[in-house]
mmCIF file of C-alpha atoms and ligand atoms in Angstrom:
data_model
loop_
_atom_site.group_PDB
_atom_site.id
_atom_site.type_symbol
_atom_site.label_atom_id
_atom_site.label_comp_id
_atom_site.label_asym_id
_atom_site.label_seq_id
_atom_site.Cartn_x
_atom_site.Cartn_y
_atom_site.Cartn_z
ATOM 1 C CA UNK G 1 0.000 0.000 0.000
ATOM 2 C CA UNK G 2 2.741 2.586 1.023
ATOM 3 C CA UNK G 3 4.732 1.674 -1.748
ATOM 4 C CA UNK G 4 2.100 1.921 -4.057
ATOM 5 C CA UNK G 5 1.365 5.375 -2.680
ATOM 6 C CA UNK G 6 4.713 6.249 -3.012
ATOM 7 C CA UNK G 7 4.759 4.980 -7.046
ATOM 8 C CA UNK G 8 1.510 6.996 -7.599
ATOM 9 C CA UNK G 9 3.273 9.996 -6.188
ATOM 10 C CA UNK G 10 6.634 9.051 -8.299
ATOM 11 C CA UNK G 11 4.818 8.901 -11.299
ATOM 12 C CA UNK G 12 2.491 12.608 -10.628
ATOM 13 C CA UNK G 13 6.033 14.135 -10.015
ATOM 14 C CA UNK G 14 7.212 12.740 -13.282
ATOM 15 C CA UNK G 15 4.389 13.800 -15.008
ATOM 16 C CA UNK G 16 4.739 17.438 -13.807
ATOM 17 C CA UNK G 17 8.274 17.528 -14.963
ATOM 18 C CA UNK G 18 7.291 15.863 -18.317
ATOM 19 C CA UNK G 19 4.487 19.118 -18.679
ATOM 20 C CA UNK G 20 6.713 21.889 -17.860
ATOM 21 C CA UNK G 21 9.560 20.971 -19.890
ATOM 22 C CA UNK G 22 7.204 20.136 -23.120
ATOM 23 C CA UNK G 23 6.248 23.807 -22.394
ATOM 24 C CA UNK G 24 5.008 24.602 -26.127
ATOM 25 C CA UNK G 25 6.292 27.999 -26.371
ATOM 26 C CA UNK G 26 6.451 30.172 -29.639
ATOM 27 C CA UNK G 27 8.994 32.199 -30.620
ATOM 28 C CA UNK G 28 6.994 34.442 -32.324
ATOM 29 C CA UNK G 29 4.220 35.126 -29.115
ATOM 30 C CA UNK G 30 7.701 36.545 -26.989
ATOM 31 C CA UNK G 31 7.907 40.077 -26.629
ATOM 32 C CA UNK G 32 11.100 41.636 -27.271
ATOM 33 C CA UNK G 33 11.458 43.192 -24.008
ATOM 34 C CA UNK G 34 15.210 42.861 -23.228
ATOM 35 C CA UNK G 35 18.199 44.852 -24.565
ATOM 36 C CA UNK G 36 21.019 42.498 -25.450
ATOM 37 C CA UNK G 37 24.569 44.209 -26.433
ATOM 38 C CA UNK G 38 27.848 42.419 -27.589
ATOM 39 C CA UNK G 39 31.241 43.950 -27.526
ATOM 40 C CA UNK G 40 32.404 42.697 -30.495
ATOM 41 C CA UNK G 41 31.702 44.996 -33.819
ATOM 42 C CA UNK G 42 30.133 43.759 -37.238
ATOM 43 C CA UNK G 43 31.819 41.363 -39.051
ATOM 44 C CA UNK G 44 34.466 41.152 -36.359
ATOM 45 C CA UNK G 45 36.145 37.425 -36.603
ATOM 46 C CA UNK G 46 36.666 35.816 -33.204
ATOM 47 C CA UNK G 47 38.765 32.709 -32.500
ATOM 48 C CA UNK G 48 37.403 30.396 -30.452
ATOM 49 C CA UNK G 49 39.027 28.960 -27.449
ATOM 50 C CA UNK G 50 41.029 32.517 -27.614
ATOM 51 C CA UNK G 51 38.628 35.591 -27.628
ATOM 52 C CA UNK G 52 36.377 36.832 -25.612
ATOM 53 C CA UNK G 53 33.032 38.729 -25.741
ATOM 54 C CA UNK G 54 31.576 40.960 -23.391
ATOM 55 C CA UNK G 55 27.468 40.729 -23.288
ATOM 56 C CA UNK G 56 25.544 43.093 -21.491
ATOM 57 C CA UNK G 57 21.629 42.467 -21.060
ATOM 58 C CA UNK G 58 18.676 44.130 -18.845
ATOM 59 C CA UNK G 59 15.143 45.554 -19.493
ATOM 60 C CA UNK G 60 14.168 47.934 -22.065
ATOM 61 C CA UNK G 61 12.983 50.512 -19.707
ATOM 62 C CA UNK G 62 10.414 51.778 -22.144
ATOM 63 C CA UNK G 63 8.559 48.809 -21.121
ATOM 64 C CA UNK G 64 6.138 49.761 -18.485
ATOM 65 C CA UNK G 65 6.385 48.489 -14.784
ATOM 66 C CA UNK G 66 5.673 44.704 -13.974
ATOM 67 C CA UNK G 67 6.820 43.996 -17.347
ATOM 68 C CA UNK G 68 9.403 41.600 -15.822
ATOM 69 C CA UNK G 69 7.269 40.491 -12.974
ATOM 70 C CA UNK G 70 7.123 37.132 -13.755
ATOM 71 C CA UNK G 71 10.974 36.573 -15.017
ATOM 72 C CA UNK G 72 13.271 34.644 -13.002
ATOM 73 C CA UNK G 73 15.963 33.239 -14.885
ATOM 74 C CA UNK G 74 18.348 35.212 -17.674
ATOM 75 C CA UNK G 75 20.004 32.373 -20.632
ATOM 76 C CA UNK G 76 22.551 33.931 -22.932
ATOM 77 C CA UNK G 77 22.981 31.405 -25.736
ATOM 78 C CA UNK G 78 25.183 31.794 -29.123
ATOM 79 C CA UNK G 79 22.842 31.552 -31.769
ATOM 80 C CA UNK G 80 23.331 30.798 -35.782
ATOM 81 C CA UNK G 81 22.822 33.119 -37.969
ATOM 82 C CA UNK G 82 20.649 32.379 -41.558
ATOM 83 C CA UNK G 83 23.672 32.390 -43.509
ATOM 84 C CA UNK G 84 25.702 30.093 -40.911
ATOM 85 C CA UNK G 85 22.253 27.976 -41.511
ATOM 86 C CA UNK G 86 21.782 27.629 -45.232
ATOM 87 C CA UNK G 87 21.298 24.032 -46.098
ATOM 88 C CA UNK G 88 21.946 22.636 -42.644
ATOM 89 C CA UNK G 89 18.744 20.958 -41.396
ATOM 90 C CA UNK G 90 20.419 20.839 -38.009
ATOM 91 C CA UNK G 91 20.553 24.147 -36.757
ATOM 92 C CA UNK G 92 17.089 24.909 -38.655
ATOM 93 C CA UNK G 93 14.877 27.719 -37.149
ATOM 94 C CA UNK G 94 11.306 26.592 -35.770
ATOM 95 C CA UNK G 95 8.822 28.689 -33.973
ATOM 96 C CA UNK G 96 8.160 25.984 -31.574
ATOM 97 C CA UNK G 97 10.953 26.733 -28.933
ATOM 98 C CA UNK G 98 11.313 22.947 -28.216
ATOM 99 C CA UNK G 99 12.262 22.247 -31.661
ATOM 100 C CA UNK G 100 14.324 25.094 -32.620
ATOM 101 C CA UNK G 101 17.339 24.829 -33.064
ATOM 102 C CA UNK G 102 18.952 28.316 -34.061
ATOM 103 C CA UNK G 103 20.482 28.869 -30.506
ATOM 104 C CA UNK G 104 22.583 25.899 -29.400
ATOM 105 C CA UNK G 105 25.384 27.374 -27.276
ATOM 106 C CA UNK G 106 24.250 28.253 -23.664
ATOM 107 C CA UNK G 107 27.243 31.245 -22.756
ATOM 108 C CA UNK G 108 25.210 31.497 -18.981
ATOM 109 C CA UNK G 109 22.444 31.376 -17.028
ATOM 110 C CA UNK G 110 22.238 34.075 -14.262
ATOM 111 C CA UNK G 111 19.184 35.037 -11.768
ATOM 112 C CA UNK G 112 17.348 37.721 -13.448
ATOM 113 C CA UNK G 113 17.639 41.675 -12.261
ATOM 114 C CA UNK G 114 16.235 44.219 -13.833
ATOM 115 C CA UNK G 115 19.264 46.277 -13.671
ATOM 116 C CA UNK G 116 21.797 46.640 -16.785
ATOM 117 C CA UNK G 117 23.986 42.939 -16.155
ATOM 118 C CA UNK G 118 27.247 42.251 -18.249
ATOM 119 C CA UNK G 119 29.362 39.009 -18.338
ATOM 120 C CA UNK G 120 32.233 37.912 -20.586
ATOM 121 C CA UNK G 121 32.358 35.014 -22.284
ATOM 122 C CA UNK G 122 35.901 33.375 -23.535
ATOM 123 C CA UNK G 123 34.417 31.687 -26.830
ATOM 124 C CA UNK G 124 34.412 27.728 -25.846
ATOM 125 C CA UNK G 125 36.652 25.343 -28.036
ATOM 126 C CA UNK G 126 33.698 23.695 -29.492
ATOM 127 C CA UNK G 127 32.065 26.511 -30.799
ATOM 128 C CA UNK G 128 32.274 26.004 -34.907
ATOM 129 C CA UNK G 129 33.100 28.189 -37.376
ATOM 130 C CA UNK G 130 30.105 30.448 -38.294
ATOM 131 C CA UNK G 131 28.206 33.602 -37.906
ATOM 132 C CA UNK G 132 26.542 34.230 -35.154
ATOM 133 C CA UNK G 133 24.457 36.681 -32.950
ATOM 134 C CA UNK G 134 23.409 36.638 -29.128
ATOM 135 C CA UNK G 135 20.242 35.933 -27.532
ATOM 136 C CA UNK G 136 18.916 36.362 -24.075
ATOM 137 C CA UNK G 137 15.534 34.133 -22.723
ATOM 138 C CA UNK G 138 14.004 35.459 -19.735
ATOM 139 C CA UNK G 139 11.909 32.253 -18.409
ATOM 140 C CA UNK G 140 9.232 32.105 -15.459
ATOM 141 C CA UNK G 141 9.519 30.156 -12.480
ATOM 142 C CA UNK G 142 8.427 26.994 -14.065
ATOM 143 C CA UNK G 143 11.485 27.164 -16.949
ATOM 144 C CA UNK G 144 9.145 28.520 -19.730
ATOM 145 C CA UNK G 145 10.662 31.054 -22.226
ATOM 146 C CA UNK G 146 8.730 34.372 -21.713
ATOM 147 C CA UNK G 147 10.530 37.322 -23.457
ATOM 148 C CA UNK G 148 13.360 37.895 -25.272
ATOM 149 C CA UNK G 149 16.117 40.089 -26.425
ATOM 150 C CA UNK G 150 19.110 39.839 -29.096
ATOM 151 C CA UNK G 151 21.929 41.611 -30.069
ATOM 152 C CA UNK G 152 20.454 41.481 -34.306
ATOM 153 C CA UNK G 153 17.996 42.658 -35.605
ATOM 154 C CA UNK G 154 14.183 40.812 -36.392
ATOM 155 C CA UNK G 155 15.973 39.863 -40.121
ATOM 156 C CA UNK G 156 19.406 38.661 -38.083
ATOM 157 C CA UNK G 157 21.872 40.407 -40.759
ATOM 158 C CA UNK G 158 22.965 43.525 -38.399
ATOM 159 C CA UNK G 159 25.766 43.178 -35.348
ATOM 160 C CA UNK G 160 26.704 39.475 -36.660
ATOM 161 C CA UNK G 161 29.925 38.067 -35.334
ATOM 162 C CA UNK G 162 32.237 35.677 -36.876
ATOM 163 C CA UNK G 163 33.927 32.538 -34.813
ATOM 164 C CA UNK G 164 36.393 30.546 -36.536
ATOM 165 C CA UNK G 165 37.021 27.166 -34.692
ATOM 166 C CA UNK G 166 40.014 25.763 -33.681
ATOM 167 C CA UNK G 167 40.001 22.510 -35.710
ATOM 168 C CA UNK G 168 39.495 24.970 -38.811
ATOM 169 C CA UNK G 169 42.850 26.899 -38.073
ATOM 170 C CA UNK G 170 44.828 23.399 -37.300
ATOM 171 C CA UNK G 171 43.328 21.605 -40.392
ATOM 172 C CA UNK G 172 44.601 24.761 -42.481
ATOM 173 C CA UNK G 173 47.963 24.357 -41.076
ATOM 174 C CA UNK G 174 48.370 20.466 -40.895
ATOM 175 C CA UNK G 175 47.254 21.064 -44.587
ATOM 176 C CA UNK G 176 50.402 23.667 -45.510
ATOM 177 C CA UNK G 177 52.866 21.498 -43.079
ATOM 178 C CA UNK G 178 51.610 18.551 -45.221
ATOM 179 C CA UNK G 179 52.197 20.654 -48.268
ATOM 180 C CA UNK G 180 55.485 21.406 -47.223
ATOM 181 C CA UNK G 181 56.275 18.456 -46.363
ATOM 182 C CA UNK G 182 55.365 16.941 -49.872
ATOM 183 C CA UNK G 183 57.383 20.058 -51.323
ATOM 184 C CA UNK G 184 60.344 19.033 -49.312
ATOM 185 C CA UNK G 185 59.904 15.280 -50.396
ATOM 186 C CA UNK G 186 60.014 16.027 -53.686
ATOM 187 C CA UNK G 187 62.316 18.523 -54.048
ATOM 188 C CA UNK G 188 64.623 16.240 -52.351
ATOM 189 C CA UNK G 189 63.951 13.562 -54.737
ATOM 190 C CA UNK G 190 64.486 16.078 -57.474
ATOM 191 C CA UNK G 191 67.603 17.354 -56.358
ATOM 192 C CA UNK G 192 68.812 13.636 -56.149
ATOM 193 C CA UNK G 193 67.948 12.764 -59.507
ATOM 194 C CA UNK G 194 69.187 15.599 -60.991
ATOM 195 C CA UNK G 195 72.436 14.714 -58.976
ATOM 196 C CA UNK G 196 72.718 11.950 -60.105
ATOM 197 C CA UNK G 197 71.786 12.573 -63.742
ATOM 198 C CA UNK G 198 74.884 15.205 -63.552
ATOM 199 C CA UNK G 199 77.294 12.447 -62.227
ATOM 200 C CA UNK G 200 76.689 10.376 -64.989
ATOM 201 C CA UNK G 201 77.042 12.616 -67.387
ATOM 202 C CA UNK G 202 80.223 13.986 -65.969
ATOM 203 C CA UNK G 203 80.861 10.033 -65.952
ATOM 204 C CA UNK G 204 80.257 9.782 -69.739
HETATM 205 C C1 LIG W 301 12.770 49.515 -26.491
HETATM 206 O O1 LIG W 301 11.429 49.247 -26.844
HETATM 207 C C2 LIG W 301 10.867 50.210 -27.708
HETATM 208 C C3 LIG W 301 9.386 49.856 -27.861
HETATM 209 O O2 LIG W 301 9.211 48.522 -28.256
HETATM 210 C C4 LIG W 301 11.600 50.199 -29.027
HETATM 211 O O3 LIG W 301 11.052 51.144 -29.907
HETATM 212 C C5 LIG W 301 13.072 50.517 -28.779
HETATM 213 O O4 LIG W 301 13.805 50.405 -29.979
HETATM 214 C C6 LIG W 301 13.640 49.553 -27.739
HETATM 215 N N1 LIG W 301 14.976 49.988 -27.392
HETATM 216 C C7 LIG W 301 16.056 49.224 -27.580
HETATM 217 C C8 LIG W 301 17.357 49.819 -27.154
HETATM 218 O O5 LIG W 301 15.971 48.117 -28.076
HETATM 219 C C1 LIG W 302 6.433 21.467 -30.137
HETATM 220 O O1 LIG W 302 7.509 20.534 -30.221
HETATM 221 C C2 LIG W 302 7.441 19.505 -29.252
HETATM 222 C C3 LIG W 302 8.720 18.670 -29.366
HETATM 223 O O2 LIG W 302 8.902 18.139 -30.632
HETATM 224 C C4 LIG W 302 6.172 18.673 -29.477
HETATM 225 O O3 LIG W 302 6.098 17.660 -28.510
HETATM 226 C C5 LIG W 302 4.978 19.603 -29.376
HETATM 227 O O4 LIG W 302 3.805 18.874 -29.665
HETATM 228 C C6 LIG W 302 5.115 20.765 -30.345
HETATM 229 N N1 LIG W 302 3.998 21.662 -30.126
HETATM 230 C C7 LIG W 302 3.146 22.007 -31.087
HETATM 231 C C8 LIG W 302 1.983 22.841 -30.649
HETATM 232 O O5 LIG W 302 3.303 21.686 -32.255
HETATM 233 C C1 LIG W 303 29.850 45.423 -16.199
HETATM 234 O O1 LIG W 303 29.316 45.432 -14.888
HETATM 235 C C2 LIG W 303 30.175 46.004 -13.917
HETATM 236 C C3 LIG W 303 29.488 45.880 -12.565
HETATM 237 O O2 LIG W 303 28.906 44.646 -12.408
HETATM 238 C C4 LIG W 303 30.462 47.452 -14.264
HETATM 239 O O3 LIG W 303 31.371 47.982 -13.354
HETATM 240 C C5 LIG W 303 31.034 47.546 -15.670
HETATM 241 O O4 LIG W 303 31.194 48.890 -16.047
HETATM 242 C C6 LIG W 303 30.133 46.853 -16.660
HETATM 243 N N1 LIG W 303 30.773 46.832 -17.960
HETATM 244 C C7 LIG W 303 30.127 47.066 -19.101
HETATM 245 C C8 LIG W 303 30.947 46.959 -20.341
HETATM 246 O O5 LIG W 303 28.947 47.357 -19.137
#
């Protein structure tokens, strides 16, 4: 009997988790109520596991009061921009929040205050090379996405920033060391056979 109570109450827990986080919010029903800034400029190329940005984030204050009432938690994440998502189902935009999947890189997650925040952000190693802008969920009490803000604009072509990824430098340079390498090789080869071509025809 206890046991079976305890199952029941198990299984009602579970199912409350399994609500909230199906949450079935729309991008497009968030109001834009947050002012998100990035230090870097447009078109500014940032190396990741190197560089840092600074983002700062808080209310538009032309909001009126209790605006924010409800908001509890701030999320920063690194989002793709359209041209960084061009032909790549997997970071495809949907208005259904639990499908999207435009912003994939959580940079924090702070308690949310209505006054002006800032944090900075060394780009992780794993971010990959694209173009990017940064956007900031407020979410309720429950973990639902409520407003909004971003550093682009509605179209995402203004204040883009650039990250190229490690493994992109170190492939470029393993390919010109391999390069070099071959170059060496061959010249070396070369320089042999035309040695020895000249020997023997000093010989003869
Ligand atoms: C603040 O919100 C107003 C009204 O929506 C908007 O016109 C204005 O551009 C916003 N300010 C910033 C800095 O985003
Ligand atoms: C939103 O996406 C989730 C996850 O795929 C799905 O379970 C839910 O039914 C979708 N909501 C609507 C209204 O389409
Ligand atoms: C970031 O916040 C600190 C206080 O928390 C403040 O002193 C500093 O000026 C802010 N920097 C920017 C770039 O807004």
């Amino acid at each position: 009997m206890e046991s079976c109570l305890l199952l029941t109450a198990a299984s009602l827990l579970l199912l409350c988790f399994a609500r909230t986080s199906l949450g079935d919010v729309f991008f497009s029903t968030l109001p834009q109520t947050l002012v998100v800034t990035a230090s870097p400029t447009q078109g500014q190329v940032l190396k990741a596991g190197e560089d840092s940005i600074t983002i700062a984030w808080g209310l538009n204050q032309s909001f009126p009061e209790g605006t924010d009432s409800s908001y509890n938690q701030v999320k920063l994440t690194l989002c793709y921009a359209p041209i960084s998502q061009a032909d790549r189902g997997w970071r495809k935009t949907e208005d259904n929040l639990s499908k999207d999947k435009t912003c994939q890189f959580t940079i924090a997650q702070k308690t949310y205050n209505r006054i002006t925040q800032n944090f900075t952000w060394i780009i992780e190693k794993d971010i990959p090379t694209a173009t990017y802008f940064v956007r900031a969920y407020a979410y309720d009490s429950l973990g639902n996405e409520v407003a909004y803000g971003q550093t682009t604009d509605g179209k995402k072509r203004s204040n883009l920033l650039k990250v190229e990824a490690i493994n992109g430098r170190n492939l470029s340079i393993e390919i010109a060391s391999v390069c070099f390498s071959a170059f060496s090789l061959l010249s070396a080869v070369g320089f042999f056979v035309v040695e020895k071509r000249g020997r023997r025809l000093v010989k003869n």
